[in-house]
Coordinates of C-alpha atoms and ligand atoms in Angstrom, one line a residue:
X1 CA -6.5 4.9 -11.5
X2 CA -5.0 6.8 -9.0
X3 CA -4.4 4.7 -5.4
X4 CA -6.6 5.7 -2.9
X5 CA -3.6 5.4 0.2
X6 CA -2.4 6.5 3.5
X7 CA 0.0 9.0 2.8
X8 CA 2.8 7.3 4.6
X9 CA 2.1 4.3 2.5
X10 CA 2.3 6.2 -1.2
X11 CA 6.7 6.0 -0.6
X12 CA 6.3 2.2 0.1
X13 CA 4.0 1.6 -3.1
X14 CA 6.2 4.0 -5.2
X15 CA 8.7 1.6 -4.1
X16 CA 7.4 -1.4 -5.3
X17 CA 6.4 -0.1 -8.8
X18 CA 9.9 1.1 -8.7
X19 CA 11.6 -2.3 -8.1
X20 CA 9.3 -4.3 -9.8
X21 CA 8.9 -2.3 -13.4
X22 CA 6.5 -3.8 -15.8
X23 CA 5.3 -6.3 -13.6
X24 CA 1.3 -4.8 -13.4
X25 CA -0.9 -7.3 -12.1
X26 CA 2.0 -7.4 -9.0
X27 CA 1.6 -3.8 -8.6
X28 CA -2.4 -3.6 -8.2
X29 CA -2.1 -6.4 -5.7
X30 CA -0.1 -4.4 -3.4
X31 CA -2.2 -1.4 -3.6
X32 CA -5.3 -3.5 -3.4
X33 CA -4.1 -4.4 0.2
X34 CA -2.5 -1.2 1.0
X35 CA -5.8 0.9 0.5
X36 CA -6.9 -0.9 3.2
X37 CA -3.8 -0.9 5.8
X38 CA -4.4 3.1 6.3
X39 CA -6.3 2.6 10.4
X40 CA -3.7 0.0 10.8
X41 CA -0.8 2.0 10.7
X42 CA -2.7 4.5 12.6
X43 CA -3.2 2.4 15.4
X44 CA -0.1 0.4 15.0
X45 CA 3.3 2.6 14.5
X46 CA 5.5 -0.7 15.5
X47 CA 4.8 -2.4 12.1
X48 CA 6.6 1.1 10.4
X49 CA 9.1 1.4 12.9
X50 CA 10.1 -2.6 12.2
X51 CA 9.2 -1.5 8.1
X52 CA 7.1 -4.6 7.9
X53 CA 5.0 -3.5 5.3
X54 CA 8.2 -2.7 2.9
X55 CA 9.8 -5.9 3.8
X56 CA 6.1 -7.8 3.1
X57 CA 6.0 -6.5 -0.3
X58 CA 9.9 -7.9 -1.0
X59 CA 9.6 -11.9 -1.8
X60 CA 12.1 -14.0 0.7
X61 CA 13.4 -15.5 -2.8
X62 CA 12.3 -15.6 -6.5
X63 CA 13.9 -18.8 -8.3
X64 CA 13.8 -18.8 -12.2
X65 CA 14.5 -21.3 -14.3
X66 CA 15.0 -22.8 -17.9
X67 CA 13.0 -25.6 -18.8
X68 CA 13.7 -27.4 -21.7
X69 CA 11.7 -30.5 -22.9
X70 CA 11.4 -32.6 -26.0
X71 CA 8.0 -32.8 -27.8
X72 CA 6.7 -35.9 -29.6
X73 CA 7.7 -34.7 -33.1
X74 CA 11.3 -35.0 -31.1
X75 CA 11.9 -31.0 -31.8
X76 CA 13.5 -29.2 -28.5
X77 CA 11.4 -26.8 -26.6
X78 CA 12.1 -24.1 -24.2
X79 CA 10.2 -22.8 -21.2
X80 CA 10.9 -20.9 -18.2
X81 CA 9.6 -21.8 -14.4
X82 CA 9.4 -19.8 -12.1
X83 CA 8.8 -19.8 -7.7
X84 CA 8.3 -17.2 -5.9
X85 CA 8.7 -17.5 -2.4
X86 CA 7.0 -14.7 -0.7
X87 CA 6.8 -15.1 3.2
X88 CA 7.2 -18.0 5.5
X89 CA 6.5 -16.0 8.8
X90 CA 4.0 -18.5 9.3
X91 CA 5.2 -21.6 8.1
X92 CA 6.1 -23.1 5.0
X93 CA 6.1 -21.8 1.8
X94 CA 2.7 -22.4 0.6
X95 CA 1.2 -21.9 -3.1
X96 CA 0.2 -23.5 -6.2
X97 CA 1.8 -23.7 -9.5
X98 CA -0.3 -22.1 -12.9
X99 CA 0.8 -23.1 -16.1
X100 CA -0.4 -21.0 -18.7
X101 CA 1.2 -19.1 -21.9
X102 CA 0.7 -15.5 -19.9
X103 CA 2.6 -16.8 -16.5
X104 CA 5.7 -14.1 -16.4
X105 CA 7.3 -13.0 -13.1
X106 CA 4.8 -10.6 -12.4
X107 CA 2.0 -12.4 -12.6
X108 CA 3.7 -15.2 -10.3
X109 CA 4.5 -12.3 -7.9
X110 CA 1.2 -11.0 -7.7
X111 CA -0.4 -14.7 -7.2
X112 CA 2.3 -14.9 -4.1
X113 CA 1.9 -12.0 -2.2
X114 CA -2.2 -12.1 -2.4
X115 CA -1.4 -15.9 -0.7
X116 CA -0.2 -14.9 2.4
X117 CA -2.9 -12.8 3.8
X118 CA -4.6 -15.7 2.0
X119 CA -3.0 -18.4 3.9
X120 CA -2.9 -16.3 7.0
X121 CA -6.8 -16.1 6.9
X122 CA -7.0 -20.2 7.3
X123 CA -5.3 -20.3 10.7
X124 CA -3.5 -23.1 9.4
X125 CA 0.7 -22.7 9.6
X126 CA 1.9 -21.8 6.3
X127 CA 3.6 -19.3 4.3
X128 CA 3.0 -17.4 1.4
X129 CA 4.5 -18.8 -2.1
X130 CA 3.5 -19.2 -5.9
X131 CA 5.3 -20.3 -8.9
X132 CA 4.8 -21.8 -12.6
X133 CA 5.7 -21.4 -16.0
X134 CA 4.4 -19.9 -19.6
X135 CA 3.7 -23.9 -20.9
X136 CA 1.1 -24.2 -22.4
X137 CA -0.4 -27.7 -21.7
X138 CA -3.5 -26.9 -24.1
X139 CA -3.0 -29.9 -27.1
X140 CA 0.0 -31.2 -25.7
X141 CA 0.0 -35.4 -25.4
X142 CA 0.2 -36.6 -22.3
X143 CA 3.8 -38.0 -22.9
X144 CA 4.5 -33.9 -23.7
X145 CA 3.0 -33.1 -20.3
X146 CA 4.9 -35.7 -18.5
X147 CA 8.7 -34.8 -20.0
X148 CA 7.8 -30.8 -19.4
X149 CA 6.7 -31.9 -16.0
X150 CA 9.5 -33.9 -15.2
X151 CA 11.9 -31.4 -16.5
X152 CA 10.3 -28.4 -14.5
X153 CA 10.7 -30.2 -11.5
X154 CA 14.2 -31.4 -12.7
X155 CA 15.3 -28.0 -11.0
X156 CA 12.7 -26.9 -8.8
X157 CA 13.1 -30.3 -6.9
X158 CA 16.0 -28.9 -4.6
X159 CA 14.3 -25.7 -3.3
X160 CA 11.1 -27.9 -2.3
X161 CA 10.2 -30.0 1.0
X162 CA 7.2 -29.9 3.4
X163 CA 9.5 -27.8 6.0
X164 CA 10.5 -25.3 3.2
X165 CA 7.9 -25.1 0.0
X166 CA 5.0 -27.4 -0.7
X167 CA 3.3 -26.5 -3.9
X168 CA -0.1 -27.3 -5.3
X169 CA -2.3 -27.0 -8.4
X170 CA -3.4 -23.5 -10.0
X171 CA -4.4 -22.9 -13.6
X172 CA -3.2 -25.5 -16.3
X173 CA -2.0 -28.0 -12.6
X174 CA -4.7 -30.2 -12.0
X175 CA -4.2 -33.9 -10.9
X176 CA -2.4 -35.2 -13.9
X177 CA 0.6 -32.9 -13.5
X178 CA 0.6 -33.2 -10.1
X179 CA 1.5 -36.9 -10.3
X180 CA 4.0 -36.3 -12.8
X181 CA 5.6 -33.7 -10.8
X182 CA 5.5 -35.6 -7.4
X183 CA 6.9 -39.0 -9.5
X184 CA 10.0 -37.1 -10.0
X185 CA 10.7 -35.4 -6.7
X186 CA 10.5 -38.9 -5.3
X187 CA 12.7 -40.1 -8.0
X188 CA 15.2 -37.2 -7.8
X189 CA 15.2 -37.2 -4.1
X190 CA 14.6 -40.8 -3.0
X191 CA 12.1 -39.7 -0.5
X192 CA 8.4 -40.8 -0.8
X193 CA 7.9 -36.8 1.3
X194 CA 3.8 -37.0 0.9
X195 CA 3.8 -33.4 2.6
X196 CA 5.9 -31.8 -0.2
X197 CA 3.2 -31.3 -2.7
X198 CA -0.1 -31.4 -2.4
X199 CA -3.4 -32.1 -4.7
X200 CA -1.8 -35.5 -4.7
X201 CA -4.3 -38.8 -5.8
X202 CA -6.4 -40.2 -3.3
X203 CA -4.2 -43.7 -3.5
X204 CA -0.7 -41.8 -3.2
X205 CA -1.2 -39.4 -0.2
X206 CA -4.2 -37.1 -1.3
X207 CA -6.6 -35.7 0.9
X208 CA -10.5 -36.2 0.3
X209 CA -12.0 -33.4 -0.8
X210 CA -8.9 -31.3 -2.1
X211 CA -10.8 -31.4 -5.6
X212 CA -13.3 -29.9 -4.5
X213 CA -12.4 -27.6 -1.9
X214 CA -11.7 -24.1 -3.9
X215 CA -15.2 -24.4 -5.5
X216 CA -17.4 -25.6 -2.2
X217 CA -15.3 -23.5 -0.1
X218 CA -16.3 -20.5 -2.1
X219 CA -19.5 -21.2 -1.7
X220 CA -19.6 -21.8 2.1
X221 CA -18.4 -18.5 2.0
X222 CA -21.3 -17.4 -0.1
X223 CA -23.6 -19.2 1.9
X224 CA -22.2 -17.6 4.9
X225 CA -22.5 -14.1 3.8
X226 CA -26.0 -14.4 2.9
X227 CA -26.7 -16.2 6.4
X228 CA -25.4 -13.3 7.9
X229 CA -28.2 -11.2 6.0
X230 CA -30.8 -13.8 7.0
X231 CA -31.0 -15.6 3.4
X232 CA -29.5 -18.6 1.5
X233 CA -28.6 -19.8 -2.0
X234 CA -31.8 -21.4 -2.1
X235 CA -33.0 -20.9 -5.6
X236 CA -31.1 -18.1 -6.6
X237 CA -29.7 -17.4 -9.9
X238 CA -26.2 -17.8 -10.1
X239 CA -24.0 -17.1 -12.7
X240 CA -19.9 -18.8 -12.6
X241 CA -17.4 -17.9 -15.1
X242 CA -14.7 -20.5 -15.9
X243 CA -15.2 -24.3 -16.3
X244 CA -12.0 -26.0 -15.0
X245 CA -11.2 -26.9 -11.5
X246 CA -13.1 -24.0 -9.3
X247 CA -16.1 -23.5 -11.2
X248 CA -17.0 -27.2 -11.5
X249 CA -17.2 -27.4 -8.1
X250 CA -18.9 -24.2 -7.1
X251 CA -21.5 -25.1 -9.5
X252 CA -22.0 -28.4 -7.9
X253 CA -21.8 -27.1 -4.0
X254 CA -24.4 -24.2 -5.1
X255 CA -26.6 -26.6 -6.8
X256 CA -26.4 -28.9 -3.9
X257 CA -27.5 -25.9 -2.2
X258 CA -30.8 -25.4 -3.9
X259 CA -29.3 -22.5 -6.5
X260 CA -29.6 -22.5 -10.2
X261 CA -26.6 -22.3 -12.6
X262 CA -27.1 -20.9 -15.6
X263 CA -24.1 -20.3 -17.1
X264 CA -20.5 -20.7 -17.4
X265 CA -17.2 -19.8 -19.9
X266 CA -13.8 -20.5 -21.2
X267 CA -11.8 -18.3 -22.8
X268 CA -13.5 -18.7 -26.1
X269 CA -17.0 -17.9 -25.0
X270 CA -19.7 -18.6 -22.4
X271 CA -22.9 -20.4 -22.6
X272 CA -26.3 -19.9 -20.9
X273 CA -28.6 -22.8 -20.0
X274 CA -31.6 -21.5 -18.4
X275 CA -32.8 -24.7 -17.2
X276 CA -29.5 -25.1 -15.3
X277 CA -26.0 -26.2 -16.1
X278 CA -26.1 -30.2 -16.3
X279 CA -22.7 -30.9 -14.4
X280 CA -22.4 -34.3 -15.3
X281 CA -22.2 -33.3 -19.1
X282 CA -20.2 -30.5 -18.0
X283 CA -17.3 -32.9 -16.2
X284 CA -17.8 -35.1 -18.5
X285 CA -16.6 -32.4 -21.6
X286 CA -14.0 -31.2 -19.8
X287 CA -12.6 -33.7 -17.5
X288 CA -13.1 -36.7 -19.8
X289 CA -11.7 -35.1 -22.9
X290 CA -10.6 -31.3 -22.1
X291 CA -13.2 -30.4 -24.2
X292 CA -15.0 -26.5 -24.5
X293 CA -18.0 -24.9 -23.1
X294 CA -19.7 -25.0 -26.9
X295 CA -19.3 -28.9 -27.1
X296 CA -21.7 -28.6 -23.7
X297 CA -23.8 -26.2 -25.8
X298 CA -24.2 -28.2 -28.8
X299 CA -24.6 -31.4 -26.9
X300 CA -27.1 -30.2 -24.5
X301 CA -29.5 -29.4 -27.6
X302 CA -32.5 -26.8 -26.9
X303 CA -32.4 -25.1 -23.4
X304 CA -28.5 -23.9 -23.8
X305 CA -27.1 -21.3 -25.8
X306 CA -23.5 -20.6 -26.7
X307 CA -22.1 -17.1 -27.2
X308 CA -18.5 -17.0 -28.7
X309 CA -16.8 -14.3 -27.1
X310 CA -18.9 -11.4 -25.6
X311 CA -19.1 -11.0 -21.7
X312 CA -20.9 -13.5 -19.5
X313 CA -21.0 -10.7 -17.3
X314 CA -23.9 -10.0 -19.5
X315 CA -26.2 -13.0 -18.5
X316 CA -28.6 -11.9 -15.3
X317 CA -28.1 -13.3 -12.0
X318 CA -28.4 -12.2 -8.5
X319 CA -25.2 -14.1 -7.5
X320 CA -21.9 -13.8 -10.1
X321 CA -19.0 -16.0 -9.2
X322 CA -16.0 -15.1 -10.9
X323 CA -13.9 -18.6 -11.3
X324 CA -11.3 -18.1 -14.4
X325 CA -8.6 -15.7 -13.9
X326 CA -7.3 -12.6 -13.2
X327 CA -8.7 -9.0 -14.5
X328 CA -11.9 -10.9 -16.1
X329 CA -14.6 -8.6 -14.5
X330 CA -14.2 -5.0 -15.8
X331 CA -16.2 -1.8 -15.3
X332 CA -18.7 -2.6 -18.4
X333 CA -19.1 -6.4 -16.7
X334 CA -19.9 -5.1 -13.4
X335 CA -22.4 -1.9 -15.3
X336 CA -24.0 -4.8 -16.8
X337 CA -23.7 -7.0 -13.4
X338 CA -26.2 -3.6 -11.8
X339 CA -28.4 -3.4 -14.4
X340 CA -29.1 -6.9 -14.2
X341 CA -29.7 -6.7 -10.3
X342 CA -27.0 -9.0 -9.7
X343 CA -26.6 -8.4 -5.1
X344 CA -23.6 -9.8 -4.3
X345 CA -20.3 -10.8 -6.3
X346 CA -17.9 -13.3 -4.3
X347 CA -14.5 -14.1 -5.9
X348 CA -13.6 -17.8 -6.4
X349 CA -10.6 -16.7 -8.9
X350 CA -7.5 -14.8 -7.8
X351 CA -7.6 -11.4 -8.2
X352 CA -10.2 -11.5 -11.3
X353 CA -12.5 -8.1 -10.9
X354 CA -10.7 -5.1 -11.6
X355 CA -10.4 -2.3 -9.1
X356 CA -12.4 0.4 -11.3
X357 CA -15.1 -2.7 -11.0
X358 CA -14.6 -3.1 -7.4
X359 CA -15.8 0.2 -7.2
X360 CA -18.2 0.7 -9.5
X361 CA -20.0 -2.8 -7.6
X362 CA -19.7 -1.3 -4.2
X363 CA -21.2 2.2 -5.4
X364 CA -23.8 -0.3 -7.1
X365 CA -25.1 -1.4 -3.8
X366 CA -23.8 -4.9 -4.7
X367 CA -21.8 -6.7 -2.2
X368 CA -18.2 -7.9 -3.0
X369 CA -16.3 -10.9 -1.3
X370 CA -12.9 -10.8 -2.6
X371 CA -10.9 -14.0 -3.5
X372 CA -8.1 -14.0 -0.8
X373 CA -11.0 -15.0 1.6
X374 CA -13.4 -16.2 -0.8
X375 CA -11.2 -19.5 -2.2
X376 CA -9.0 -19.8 0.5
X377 CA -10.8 -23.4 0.9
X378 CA -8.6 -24.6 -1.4
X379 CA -5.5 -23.9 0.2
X380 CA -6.6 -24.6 3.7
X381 CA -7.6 -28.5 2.4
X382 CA -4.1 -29.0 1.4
X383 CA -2.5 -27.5 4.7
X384 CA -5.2 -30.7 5.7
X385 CA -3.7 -32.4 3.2
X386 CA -0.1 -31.7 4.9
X387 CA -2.0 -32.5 8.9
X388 CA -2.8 -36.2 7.3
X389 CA 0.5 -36.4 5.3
X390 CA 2.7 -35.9 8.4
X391 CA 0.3 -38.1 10.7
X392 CA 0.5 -41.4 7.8
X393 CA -3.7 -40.8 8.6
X394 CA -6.2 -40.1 5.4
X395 CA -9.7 -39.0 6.8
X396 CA -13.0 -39.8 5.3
X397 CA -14.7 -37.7 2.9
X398 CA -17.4 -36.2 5.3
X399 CA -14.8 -35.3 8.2
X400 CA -12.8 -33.5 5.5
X401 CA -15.9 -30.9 4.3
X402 CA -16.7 -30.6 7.9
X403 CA -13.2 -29.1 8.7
X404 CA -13.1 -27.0 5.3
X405 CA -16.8 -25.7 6.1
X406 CA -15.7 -24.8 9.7
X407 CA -12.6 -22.7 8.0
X408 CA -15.0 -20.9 5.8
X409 CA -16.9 -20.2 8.4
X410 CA -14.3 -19.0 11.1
X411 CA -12.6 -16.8 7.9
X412 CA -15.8 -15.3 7.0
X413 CA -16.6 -14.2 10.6
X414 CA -13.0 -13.1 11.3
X415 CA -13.3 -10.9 8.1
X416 CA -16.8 -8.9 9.4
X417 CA -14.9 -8.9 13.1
X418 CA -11.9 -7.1 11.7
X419 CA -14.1 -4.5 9.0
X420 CA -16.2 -3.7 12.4
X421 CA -12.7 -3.2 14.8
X422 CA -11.0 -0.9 12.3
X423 CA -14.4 1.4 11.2
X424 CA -15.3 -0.2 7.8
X425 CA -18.8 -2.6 9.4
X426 CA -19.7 -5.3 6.6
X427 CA -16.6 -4.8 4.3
X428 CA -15.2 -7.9 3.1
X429 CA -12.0 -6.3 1.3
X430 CA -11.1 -4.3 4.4
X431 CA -11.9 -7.5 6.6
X432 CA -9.6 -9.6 4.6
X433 CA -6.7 -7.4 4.3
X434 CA -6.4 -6.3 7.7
X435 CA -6.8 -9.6 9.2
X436 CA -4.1 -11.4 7.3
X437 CA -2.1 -8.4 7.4
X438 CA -1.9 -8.2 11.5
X439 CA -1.3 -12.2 11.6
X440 CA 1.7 -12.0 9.8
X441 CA 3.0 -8.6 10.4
X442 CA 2.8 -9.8 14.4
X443 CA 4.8 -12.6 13.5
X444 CA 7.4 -10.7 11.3
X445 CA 7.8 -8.4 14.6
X446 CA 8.2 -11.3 16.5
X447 CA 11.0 -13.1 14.3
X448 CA 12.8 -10.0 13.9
X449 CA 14.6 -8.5 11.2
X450 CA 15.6 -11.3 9.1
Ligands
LIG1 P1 -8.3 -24.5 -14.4 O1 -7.1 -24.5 -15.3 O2 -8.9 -25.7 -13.9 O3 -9.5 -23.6 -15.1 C1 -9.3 -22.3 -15.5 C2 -10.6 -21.9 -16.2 O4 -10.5 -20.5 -16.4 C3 -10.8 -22.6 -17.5 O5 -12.2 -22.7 -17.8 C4 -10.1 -21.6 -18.5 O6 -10.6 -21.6 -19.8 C5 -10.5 -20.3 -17.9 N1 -9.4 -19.3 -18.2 C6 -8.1 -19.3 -18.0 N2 -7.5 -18.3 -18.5 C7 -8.4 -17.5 -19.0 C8 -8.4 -16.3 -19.7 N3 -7.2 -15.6 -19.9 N4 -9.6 -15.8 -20.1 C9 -10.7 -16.4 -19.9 N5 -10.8 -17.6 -19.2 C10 -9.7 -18.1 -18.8 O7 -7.9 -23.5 -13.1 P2 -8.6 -23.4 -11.7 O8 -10.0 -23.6 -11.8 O9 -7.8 -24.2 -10.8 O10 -8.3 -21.8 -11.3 C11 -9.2 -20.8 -11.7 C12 -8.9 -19.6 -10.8 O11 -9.0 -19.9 -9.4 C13 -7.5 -19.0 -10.9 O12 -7.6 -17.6 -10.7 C14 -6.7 -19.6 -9.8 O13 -5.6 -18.9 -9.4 C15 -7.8 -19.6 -8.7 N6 -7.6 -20.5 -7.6 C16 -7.5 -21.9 -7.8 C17 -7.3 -22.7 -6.8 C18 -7.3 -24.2 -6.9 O14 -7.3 -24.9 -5.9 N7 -7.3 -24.7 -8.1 C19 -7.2 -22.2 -5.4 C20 -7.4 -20.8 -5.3 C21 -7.6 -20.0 -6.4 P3 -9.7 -22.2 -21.0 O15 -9.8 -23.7 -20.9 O16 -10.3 -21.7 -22.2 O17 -8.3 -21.7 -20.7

């Protein structure tokens, strides 16, 4: 698909696909935020007199890595890491790590660059960063986890610290590998540095609510959008794709909220439960025993039903929440999305409707949040995470939601503000991408050309 930019934008795009061949998930999140930068550079010819945009697509650093581990069968394997340090105009590098068989540098680049408008939107200080590798924890033992984890951080240890980079979790990095990583930075370094990674344990420097946060911040942000229309979740039919970290807990903030949940997927297939998704049995599957969404299927008995493969795109809602990974809402999901009468799509995942669905969703009268405001939640509770960290303070659980709810709410508002300034009223993309943009464009201009 053709981009839709300013024409004094289509050299810096050509530019990135240029320097970046191959990498296509990297290219479509550039020119998802330059399709929106057009009145900006209108308004503001400083930012392409200082080439900001240019130097905003270029990462401050890109570190890859081999990592080689030992499995239990004693055989040698071989991985490669990656970080990708985007932009610290605003702080510290800030992003989490994905490990997943399809991570390759331009998937890592992509994840990066959407983080800093990302970050940007929290008003919290922090930079722009992502990283990762293609392991593939899926079947591994623990003990396999631990010595991948150990060796991964084995090199990455020495371009980390809470003034430089603090990663977090992302696909395949929940809590487990979190503590293995974080046991050998402090070995390595000697340090016990709480504020150098965070999604840490609630006894070793975690943060209440950082579990949660992605998930019930996306759905603060739901709850604000249709507040702003004058409704609420309030039983609406909601559909979430995924079953890990994010959709968990957007199903459980939107059932708190009075909505029902009837389905949810992993990448073998979805199911539908039309009496609601039981989350106990849901955690329990897949945080007890990393099980699949057909164990839920066959163990809830008669009111769910498991398709293997197929779209859950298909399954009616008003209310789809896209919470697995990139590119997993394409034009046919979001034809069926209309037909079903689906009003409003909000992103919990990075990046995961496509831009021919983008479109065809806005032309369908459906509203779209996208994710770089949607699940900012989760990032903003570990720059709390980092506030409690570097005060040796942990606050309670209720304080905590408060603060993450009060960021949802400021970054929802600041998106409508910013679509009304610059001509687009009640457009969340535009919103988004021009209010992160200006934040740290202002303070590239500010720092100079470095
Ligand atoms: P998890 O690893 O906990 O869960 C990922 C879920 O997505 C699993 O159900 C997984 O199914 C499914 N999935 C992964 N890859 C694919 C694929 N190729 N096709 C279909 N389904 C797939 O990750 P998270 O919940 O943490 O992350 C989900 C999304 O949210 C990602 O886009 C991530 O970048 C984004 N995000 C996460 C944040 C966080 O705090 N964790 C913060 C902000 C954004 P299976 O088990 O079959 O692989």
């Amino acid at each position: 698909m053709m981009p839709l930019l300013d024409p004094s934008l289509i050299p810096v795009f050509d530019e990135v696909v240029a320097r970046n061949p191959g990498e296509t998930e990297f290219h479509q999140a550039v020119q998802e935020v330059l399709e929106s930068l057009g009145p900006v550079v209108a308004k503001h010819p400083e930012y392409a007199d200082a080439e900001v945009i240019r130097r905003l697509c270029e990462p401050e650093r890109q570190i890859i890595f081999r990592v080689p581990w030992t499995d239990d069968a004693g055989r040698v394997n071989l991985n490669r890491g990656f970080r990708v340090e985007f932009n610290s105009a605003l702080g510290p590098y800030k992003g989490g790590l994905r490990f997943h068989p399809s991570v390759y540098l331009g998937i890592v680049k992509f994840l990066g660059f959407e983080q800093i408008f990302k970050n940007a939107l929290t008003g919290l200080p922090i930079g722009g960063a992502k990283g990762g590798s293609d392991f593939d924890p899926k079947g591994r033992s623990d003990a396999e986890v631990m010595r991948f984890c150990q060796s991964f951080m084995t090199e990455l240890y020495r371009h980390l610290g809470e003034y430089t980079d603090v990663p977090a979790g992302d696909i395949g990095v929940g809590g487990r590998e979190i503590g293995y990583l974080f046991g050998q930075y402090k070995r390595i370094t000697n340090r016990y540095e709480s504020g150098t990674l965070t999604g840490k344990g609630l006894s070793w420097g975690g943060s209440q609510v950082r579990t949660e946060a992605t998930g019930y911040g996306t759905v603060f942000f739901v709850s604000e959008a249709l507040g702003a229309a004058g409704e609420s979740l309030e039983g609406r039919r909601v559909v979430v794709s995924g079953s890990g970290n994010v959709a968990i807990y957007a199903i459980e903030k939107a059932q708190s909220l009075g909505a029902l949940v009837v389905a949810c997927s992993d990448s073998d297939g979805y199911v539908v439960d039309d009496a609601g998704i039981d989350l106990d049995l849901l955690k329990e599957i897949k945080n007890g025993h990393r099980g699949r969404v057909s164990d839920y299927a066959s163990r809830r008995g008669g009111t769910a039903r498991y398709v293997a493969g197929g779209s859950i795109w298909d399954v009616p809602g008003e209310i789809a929440l896209p919470c697995a990974t990139q590119n997993e809402l394409d034009e046919a999901g979001a034809a069926s999305l209309i037909a079903n009468g689906c009003r409003m799509v909000a992103e919990g995942a990075n990046m995961p409707t496509t831009p021919a669905a983008i479109r065809a969703l806005r032309e369908g009268g459906v509203a779209f949040a996208p994710g770089k405001a949607v699940n900012a939640g989760g990032v903003a509770t570990s720059a709390l995470e980092m506030q409690q960290n570097a005060s040796r303070d942990s606050w309670t659980f209720e304080y905590t939601e408060e603060r993450l709810a009060e960021i949802m709410r400021s970054i929802h508002d600041r998106c409508l503000e910013t679509a009304e300034e610059y001509g687009s009223p009640g457009d969340y993309v535009v919103g988004a991408n021009i209010a992160g943009f200006t934040q740290v464009a202002d303070a590239m201009l500010a720092l100079g050309v470095i």
